[in-house]
PDB file of C-alpha atoms in Angstrom:
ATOM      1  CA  UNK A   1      21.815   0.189  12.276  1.00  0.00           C
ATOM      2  CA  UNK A   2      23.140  -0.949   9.061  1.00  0.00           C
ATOM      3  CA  UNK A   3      25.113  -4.538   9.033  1.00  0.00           C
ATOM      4  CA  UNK A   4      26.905  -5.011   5.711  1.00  0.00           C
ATOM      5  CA  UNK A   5      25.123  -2.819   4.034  1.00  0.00           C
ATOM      6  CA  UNK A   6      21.754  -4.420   4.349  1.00  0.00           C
ATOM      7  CA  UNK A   7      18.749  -2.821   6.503  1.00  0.00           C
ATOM      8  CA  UNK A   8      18.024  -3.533   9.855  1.00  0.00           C
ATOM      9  CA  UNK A   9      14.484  -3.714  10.891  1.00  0.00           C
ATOM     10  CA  UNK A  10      12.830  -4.059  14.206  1.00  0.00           C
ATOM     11  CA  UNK A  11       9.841  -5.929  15.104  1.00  0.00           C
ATOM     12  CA  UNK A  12       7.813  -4.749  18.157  1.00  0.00           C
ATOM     13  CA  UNK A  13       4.485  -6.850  18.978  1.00  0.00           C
ATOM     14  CA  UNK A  14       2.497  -6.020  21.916  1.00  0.00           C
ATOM     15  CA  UNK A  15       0.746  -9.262  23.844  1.00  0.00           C
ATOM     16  CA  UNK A  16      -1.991  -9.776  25.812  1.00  0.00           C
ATOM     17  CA  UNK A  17      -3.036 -13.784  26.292  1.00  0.00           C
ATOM     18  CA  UNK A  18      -1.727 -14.123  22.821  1.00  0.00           C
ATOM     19  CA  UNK A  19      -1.024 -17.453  23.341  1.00  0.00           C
ATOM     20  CA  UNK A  20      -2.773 -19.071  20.044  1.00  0.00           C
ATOM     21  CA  UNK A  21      -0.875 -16.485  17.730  1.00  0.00           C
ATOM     22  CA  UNK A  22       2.416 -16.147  19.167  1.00  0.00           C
ATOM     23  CA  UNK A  23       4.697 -18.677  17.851  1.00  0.00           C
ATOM     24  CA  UNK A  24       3.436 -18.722  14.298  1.00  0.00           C
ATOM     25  CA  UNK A  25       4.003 -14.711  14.341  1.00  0.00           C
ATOM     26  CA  UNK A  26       7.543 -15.198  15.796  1.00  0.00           C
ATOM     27  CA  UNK A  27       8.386 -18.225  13.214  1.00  0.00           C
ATOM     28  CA  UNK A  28       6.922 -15.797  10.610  1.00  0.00           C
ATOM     29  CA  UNK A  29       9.107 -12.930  11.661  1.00  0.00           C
ATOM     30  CA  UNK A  30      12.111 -14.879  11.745  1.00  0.00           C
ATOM     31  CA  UNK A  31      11.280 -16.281   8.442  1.00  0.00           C
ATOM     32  CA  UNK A  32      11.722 -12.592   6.880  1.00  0.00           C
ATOM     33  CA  UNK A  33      15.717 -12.484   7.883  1.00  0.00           C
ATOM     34  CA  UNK A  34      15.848 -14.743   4.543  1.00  0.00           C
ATOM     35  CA  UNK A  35      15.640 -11.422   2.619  1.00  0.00           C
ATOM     36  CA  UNK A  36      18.280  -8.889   2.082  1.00  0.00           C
ATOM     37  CA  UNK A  37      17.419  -7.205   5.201  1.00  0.00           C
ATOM     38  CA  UNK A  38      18.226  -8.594   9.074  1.00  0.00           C
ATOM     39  CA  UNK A  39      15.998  -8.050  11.782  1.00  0.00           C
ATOM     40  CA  UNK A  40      15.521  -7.899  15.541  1.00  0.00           C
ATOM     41  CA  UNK A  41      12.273  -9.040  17.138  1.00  0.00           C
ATOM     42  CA  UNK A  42       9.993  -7.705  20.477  1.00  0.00           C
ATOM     43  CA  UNK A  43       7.934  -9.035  22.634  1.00  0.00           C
ATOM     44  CA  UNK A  44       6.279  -6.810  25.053  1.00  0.00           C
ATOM     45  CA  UNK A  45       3.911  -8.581  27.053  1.00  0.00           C
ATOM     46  CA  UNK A  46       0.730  -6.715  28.946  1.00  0.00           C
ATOM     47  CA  UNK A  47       0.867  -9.019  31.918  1.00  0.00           C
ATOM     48  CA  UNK A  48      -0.858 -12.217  29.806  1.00  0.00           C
ATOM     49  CA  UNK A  49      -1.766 -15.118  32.304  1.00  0.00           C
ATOM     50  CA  UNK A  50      -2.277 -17.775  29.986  1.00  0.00           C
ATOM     51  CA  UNK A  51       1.053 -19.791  27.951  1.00  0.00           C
ATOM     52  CA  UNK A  52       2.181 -16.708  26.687  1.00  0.00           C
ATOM     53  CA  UNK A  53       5.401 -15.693  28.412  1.00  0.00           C
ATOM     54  CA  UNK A  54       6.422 -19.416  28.421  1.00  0.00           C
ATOM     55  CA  UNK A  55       5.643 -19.932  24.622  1.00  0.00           C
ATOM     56  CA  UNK A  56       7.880 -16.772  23.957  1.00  0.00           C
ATOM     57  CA  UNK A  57      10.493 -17.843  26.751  1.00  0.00           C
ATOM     58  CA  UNK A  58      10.919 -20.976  24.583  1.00  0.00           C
ATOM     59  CA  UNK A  59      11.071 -19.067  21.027  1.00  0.00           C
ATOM     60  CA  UNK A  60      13.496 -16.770  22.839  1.00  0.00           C
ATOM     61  CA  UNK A  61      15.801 -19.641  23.303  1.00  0.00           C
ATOM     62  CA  UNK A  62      15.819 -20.635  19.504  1.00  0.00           C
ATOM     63  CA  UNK A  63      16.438 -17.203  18.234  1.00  0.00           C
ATOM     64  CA  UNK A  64      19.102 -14.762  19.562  1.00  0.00           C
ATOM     65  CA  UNK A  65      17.664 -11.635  18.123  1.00  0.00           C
ATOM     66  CA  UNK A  66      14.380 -11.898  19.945  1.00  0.00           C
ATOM     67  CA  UNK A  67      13.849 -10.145  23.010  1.00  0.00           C
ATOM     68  CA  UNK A  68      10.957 -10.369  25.758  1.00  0.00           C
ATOM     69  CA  UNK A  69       9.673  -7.487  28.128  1.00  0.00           C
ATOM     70  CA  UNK A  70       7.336  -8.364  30.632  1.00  0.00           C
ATOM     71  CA  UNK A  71       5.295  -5.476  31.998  1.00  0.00           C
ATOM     72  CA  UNK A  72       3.733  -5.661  35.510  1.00  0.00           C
ATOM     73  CA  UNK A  73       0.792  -3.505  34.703  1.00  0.00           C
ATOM     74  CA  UNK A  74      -0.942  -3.487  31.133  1.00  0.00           C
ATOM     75  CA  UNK A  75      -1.083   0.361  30.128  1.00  0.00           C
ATOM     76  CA  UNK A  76      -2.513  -0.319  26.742  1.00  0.00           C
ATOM     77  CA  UNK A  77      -1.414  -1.278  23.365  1.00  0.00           C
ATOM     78  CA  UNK A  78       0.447   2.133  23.025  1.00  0.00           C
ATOM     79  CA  UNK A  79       2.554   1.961  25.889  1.00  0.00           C
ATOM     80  CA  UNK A  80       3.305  -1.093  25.516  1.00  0.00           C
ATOM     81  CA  UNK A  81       4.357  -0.606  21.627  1.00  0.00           C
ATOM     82  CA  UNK A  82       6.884   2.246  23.468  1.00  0.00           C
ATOM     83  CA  UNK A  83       8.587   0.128  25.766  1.00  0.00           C
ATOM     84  CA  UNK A  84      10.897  -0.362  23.027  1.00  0.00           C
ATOM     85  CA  UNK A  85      11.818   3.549  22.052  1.00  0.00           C
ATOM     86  CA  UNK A  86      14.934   3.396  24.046  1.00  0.00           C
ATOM     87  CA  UNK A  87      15.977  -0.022  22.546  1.00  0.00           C
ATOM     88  CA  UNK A  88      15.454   0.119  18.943  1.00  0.00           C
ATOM     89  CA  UNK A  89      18.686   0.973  16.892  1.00  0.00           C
ATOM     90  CA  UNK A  90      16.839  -0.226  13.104  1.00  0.00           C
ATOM     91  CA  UNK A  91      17.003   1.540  10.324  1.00  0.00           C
ATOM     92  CA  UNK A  92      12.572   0.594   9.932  1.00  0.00           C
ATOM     93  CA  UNK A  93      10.478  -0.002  12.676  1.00  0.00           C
ATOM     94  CA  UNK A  94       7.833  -2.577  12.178  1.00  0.00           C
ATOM     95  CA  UNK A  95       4.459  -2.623  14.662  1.00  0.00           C
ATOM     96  CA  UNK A  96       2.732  -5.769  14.208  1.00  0.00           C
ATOM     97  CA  UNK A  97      -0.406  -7.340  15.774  1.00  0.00           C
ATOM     98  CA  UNK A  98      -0.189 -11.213  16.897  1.00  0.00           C
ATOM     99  CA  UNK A  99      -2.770 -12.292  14.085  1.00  0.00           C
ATOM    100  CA  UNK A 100      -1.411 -10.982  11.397  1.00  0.00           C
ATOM    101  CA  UNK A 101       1.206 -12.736   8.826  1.00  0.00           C
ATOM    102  CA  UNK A 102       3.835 -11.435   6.571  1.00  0.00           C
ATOM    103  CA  UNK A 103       3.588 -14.055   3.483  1.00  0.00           C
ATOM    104  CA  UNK A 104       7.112 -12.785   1.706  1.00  0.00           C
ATOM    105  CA  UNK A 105      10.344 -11.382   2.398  1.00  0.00           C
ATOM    106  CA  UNK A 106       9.270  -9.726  -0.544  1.00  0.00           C
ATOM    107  CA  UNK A 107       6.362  -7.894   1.308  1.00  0.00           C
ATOM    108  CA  UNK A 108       8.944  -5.985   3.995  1.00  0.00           C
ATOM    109  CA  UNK A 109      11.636  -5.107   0.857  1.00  0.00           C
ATOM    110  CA  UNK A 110       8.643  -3.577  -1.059  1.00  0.00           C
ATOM    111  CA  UNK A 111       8.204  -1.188   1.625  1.00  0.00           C
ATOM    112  CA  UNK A 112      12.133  -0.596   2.428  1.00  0.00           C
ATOM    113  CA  UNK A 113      12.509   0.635  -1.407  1.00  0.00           C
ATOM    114  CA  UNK A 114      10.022   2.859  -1.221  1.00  0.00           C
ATOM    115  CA  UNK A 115      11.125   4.223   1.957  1.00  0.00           C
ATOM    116  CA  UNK A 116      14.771   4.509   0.996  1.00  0.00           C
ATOM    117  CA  UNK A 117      13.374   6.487  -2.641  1.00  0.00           C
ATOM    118  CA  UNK A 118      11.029   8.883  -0.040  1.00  0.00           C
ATOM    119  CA  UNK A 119      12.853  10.533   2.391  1.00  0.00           C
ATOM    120  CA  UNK A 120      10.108  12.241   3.236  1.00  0.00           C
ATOM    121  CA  UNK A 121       7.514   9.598   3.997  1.00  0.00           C
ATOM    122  CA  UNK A 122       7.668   8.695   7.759  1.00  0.00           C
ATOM    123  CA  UNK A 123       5.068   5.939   7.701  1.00  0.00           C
ATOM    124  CA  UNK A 124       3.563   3.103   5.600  1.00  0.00           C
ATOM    125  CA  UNK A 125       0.761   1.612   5.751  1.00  0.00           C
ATOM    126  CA  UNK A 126       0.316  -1.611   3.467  1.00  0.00           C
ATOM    127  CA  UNK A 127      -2.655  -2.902   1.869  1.00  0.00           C
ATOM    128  CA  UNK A 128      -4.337  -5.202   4.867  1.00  0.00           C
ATOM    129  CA  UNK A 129      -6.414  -8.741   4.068  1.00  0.00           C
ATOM    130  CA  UNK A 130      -8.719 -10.708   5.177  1.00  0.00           C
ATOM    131  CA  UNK A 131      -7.966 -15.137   5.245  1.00  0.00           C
ATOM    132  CA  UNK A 132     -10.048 -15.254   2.708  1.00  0.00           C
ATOM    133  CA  UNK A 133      -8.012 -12.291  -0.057  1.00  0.00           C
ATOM    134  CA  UNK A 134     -10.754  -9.879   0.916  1.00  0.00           C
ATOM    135  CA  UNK A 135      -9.561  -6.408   1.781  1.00  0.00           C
ATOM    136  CA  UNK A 136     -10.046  -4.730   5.102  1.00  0.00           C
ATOM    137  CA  UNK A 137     -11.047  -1.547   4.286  1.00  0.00           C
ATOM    138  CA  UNK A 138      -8.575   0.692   6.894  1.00  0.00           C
ATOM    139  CA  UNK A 139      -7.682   3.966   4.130  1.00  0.00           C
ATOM    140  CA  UNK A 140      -9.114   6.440   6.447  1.00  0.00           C
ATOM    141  CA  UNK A 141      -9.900   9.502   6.777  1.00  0.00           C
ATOM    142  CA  UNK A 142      -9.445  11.705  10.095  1.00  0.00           C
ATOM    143  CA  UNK A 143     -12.149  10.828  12.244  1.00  0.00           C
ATOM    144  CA  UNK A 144     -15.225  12.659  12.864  1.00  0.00           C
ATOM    145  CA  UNK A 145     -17.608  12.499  15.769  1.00  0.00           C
ATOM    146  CA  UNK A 146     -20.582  11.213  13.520  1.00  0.00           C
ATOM    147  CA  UNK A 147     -18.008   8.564  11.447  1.00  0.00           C
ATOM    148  CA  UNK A 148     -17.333   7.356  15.183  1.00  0.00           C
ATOM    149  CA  UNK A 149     -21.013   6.869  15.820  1.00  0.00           C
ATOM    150  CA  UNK A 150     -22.133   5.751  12.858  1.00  0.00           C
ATOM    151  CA  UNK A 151     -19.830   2.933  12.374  1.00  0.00           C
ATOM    152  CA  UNK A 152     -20.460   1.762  15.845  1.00  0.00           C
ATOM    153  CA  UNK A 153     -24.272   1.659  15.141  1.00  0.00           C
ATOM    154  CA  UNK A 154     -23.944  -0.335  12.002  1.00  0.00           C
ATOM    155  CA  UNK A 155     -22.205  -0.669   8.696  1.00  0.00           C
ATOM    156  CA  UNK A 156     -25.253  -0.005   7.009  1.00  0.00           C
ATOM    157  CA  UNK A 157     -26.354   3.551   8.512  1.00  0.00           C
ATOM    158  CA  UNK A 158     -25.324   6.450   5.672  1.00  0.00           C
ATOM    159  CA  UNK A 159     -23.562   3.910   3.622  1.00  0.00           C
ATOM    160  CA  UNK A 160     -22.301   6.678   1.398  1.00  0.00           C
ATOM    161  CA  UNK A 161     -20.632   8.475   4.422  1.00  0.00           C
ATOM    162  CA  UNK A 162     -18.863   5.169   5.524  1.00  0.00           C
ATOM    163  CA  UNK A 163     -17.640   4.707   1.983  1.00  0.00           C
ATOM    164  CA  UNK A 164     -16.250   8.169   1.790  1.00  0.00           C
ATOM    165  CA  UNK A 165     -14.628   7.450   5.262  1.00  0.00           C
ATOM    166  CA  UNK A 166     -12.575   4.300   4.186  1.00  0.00           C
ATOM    167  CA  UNK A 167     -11.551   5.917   0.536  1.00  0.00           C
ATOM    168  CA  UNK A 168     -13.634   3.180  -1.392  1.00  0.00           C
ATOM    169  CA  UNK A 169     -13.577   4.969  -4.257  1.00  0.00           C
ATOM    170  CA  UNK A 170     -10.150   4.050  -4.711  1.00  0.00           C
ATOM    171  CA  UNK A 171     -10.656   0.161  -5.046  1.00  0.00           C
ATOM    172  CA  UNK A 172      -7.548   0.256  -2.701  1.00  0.00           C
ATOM    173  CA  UNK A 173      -5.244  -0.035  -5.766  1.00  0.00           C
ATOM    174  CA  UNK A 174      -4.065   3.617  -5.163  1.00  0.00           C
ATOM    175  CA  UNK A 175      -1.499   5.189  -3.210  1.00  0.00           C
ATOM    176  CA  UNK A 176      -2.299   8.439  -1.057  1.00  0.00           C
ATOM    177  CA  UNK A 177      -1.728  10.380   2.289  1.00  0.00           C
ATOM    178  CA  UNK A 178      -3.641   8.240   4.817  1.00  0.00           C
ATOM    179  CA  UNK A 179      -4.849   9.985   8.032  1.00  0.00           C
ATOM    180  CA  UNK A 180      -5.563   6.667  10.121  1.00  0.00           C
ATOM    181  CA  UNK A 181      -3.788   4.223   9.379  1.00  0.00           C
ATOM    182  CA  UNK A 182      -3.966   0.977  11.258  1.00  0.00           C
ATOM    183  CA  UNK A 183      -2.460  -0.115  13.806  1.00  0.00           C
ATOM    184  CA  UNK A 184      -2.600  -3.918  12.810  1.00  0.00           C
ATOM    185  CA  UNK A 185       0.655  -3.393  10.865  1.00  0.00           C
ATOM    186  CA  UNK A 186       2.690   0.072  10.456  1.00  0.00           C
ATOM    187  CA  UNK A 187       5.986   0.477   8.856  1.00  0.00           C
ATOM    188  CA  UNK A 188       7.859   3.393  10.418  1.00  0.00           C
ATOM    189  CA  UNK A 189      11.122   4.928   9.866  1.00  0.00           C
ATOM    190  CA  UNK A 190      12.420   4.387  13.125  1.00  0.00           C
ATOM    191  CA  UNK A 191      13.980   7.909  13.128  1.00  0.00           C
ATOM    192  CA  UNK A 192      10.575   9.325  12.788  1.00  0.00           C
ATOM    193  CA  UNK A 193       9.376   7.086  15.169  1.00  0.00           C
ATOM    194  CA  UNK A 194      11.642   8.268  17.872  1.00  0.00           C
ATOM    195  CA  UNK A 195      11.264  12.039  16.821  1.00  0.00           C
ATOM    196  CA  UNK A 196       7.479  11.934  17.752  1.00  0.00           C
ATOM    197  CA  UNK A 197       8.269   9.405  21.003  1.00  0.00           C
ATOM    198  CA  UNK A 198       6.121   6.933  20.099  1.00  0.00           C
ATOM    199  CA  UNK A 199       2.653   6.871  21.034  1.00  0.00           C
ATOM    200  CA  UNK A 200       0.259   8.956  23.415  1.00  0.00           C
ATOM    201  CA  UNK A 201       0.170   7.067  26.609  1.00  0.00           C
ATOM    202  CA  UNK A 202      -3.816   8.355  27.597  1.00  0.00           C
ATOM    203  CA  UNK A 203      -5.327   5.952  25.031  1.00  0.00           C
ATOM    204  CA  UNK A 204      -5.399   2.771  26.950  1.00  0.00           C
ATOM    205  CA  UNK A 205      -6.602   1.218  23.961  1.00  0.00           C
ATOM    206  CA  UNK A 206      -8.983   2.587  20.559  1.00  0.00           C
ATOM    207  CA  UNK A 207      -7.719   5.806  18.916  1.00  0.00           C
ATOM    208  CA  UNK A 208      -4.060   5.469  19.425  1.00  0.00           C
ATOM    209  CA  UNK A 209      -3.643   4.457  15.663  1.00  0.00           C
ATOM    210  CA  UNK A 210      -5.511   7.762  14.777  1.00  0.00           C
ATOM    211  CA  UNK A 211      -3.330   9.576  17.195  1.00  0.00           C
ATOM    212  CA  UNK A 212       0.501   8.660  15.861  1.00  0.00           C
ATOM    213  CA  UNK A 213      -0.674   8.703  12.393  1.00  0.00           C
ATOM    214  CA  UNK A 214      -1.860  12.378  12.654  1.00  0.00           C
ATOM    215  CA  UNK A 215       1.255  12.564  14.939  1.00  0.00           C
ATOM    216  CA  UNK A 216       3.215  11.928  11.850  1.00  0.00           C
ATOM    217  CA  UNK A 217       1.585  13.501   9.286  1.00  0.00           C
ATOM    218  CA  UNK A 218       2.318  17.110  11.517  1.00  0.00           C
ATOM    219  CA  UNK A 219       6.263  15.982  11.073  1.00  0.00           C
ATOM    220  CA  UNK A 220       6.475  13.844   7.407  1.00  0.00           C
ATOM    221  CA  UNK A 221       3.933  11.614   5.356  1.00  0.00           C
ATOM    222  CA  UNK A 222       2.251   8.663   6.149  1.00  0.00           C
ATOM    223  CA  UNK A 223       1.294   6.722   3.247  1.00  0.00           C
ATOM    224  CA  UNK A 224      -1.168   3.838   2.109  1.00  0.00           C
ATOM    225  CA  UNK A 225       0.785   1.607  -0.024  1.00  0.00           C
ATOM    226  CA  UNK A 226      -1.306  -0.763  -2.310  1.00  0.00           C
ATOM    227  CA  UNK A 227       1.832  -2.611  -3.521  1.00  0.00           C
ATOM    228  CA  UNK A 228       2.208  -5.024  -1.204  1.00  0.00           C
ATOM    229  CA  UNK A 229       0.117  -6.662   1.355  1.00  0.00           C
ATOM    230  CA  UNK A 230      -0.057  -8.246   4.900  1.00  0.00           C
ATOM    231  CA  UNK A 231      -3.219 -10.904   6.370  1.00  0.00           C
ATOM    232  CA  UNK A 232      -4.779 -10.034   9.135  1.00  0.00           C
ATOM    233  CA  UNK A 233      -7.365 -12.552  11.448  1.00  0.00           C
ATOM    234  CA  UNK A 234      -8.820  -9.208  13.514  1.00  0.00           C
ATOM    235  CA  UNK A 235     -10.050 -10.463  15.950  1.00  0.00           C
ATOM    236  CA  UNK A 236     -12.593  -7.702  16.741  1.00  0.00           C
ATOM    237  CA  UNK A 237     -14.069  -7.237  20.228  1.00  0.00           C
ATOM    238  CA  UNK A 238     -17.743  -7.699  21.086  1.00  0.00           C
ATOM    239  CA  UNK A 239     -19.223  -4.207  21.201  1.00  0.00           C
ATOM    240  CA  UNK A 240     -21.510  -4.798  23.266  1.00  0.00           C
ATOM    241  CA  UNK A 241     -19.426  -5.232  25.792  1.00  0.00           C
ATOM    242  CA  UNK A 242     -19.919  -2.813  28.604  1.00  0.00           C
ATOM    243  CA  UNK A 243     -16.075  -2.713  29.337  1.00  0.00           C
ATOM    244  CA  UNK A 244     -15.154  -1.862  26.074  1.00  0.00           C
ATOM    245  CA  UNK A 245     -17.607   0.675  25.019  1.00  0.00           C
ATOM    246  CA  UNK A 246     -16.607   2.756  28.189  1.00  0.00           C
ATOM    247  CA  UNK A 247     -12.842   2.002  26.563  1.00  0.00           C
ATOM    248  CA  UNK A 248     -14.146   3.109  23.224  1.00  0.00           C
ATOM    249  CA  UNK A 249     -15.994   6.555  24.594  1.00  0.00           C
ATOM    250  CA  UNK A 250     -13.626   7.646  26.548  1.00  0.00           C
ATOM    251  CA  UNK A 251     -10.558   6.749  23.768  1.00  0.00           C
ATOM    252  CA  UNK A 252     -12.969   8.887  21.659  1.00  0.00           C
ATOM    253  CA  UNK A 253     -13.183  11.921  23.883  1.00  0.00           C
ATOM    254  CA  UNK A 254      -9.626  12.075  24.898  1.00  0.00           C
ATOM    255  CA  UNK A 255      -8.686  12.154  20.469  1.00  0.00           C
ATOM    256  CA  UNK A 256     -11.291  14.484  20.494  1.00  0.00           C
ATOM    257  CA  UNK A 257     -10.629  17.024  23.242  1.00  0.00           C
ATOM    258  CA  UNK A 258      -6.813  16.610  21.751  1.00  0.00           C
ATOM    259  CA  UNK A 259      -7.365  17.191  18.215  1.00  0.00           C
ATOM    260  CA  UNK A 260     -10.395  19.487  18.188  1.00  0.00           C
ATOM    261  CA  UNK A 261     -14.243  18.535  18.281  1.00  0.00           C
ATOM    262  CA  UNK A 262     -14.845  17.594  14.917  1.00  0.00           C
ATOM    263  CA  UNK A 263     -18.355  16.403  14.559  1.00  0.00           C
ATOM    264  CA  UNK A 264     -18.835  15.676  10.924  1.00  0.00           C
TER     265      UNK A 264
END
């Protein structure tokens, strides 16, 4: 909704033993309400059993618009993220990972002009950094069955196929359609948000970002947009992890047997 003729934008994050990250994302949110713009923040907690709930419990208590949903069961980072479909009344719809940091009211305007000037984008997705000012290379294409495998082998194997896949041609100073867009930080227009209901519950976790942005693009535009930027930690998991490889494979076949067997 609109209050005095500023935007409103929501804030969802999605936590899972987040409690390291937390309260410097929530003081970072809240910082943002400085701009021309007011906002509402949620916390949907997976069932974390570390400090989590009590860290956000506390935060809760020192801002009014922030709200906490504790889930029972964790159904995955999309499910989670749509616990809130029902709730949200913003004009923007922000999806925003624990570790990453906003630096500038600035940043979140950027993307509401552009948004207000293209009615017909449904999604942005903002240039995405490293601590250190490098970028994280997340302008990509559709996936393919052999882009899949080869980036989970290594980031050296058919170099010139992994470049394609992340648009480094661009230097990442250009704005274009993005087909997976990630799901570290994503801009919605909370309209378009609703109209597709959120994300596909199946992906517990991997793919999901793939998913909704391909969900959009069927509906509107989603769009890389160089002009501003967010940080990001990413805290990546270990791959060789048995758990989440079998997470990974069986994200993979679900987008695949959805979307058609592409395999390169």
């Amino acid at each position: 909704m609109i209050r005095n003729n500023t935007r409103n934008i929501s804030f969802c994050t999605v936590t899972y033993n987040s409690e390291k990250e937390i309260s410097q994302l929530i003081q970072n949110i809240e910082s943002l309400s400085e701009g021309a713009f007011s906002v509402d923040v949620f916390i949907v907690d997976n069932g974390s059993q570390d400090g989590t709930i009590d860290i956000v419990k506390h935060c809760a208590n020192l801002y009014s618009n922030l709200v906490l949903i504790q889930r029972k069961e964790n159904k995955g980072f999309g499910a989670g993220n749509n616990a809130v479909l029902k709730l949200i009344q913003s004009d923007y719809h922000v999806l925003i990972n624990p570790d990453v940091r906003v630096q500038s009211p600035a940043v979140i305007q950027g993307l509401i002009d552009y948004m207000d000037q293209h009615q017909d984008v449904g999604l942005l997705s903002p240039k995405i950094l490293n601590v250190d000012g490098t970028v994280q290379k997340l302008f990509r294409h559709n996936p393919t069955v052999l882009d899949m495998a080869i980036r989970f082998i290594s980031p050296n194997l058919l170099k010139k196929r992994q470049d394609w896949y992340v648009h480094a041609e661009t230097g990442y100073t250009q704005q274009g359609i993005i087909e997976q867009a990630s799901g570290a930080f994503m801009f919605f227009r909370t309209s378009t948000f609703k109209e597709i209901a959120g994300f596909d519950e199946r992906y517990f976790m991997y793919m999901e970002d793939a998913d909704i942005t391909r969900k959009i693009n069927n509906v509107t535009k989603a769009v890389f947009f160089p002009e501003v930027s967010v940080t990001h930690k990413w805290h990546r998991q270990n791959h060789s992890n048995l758990k989440f490889i079998g997470y990974n494979i069986r994200s993979m076949a679900q987008y695949f047997n959805k979307w058609g067997w592409k395999f390169f």
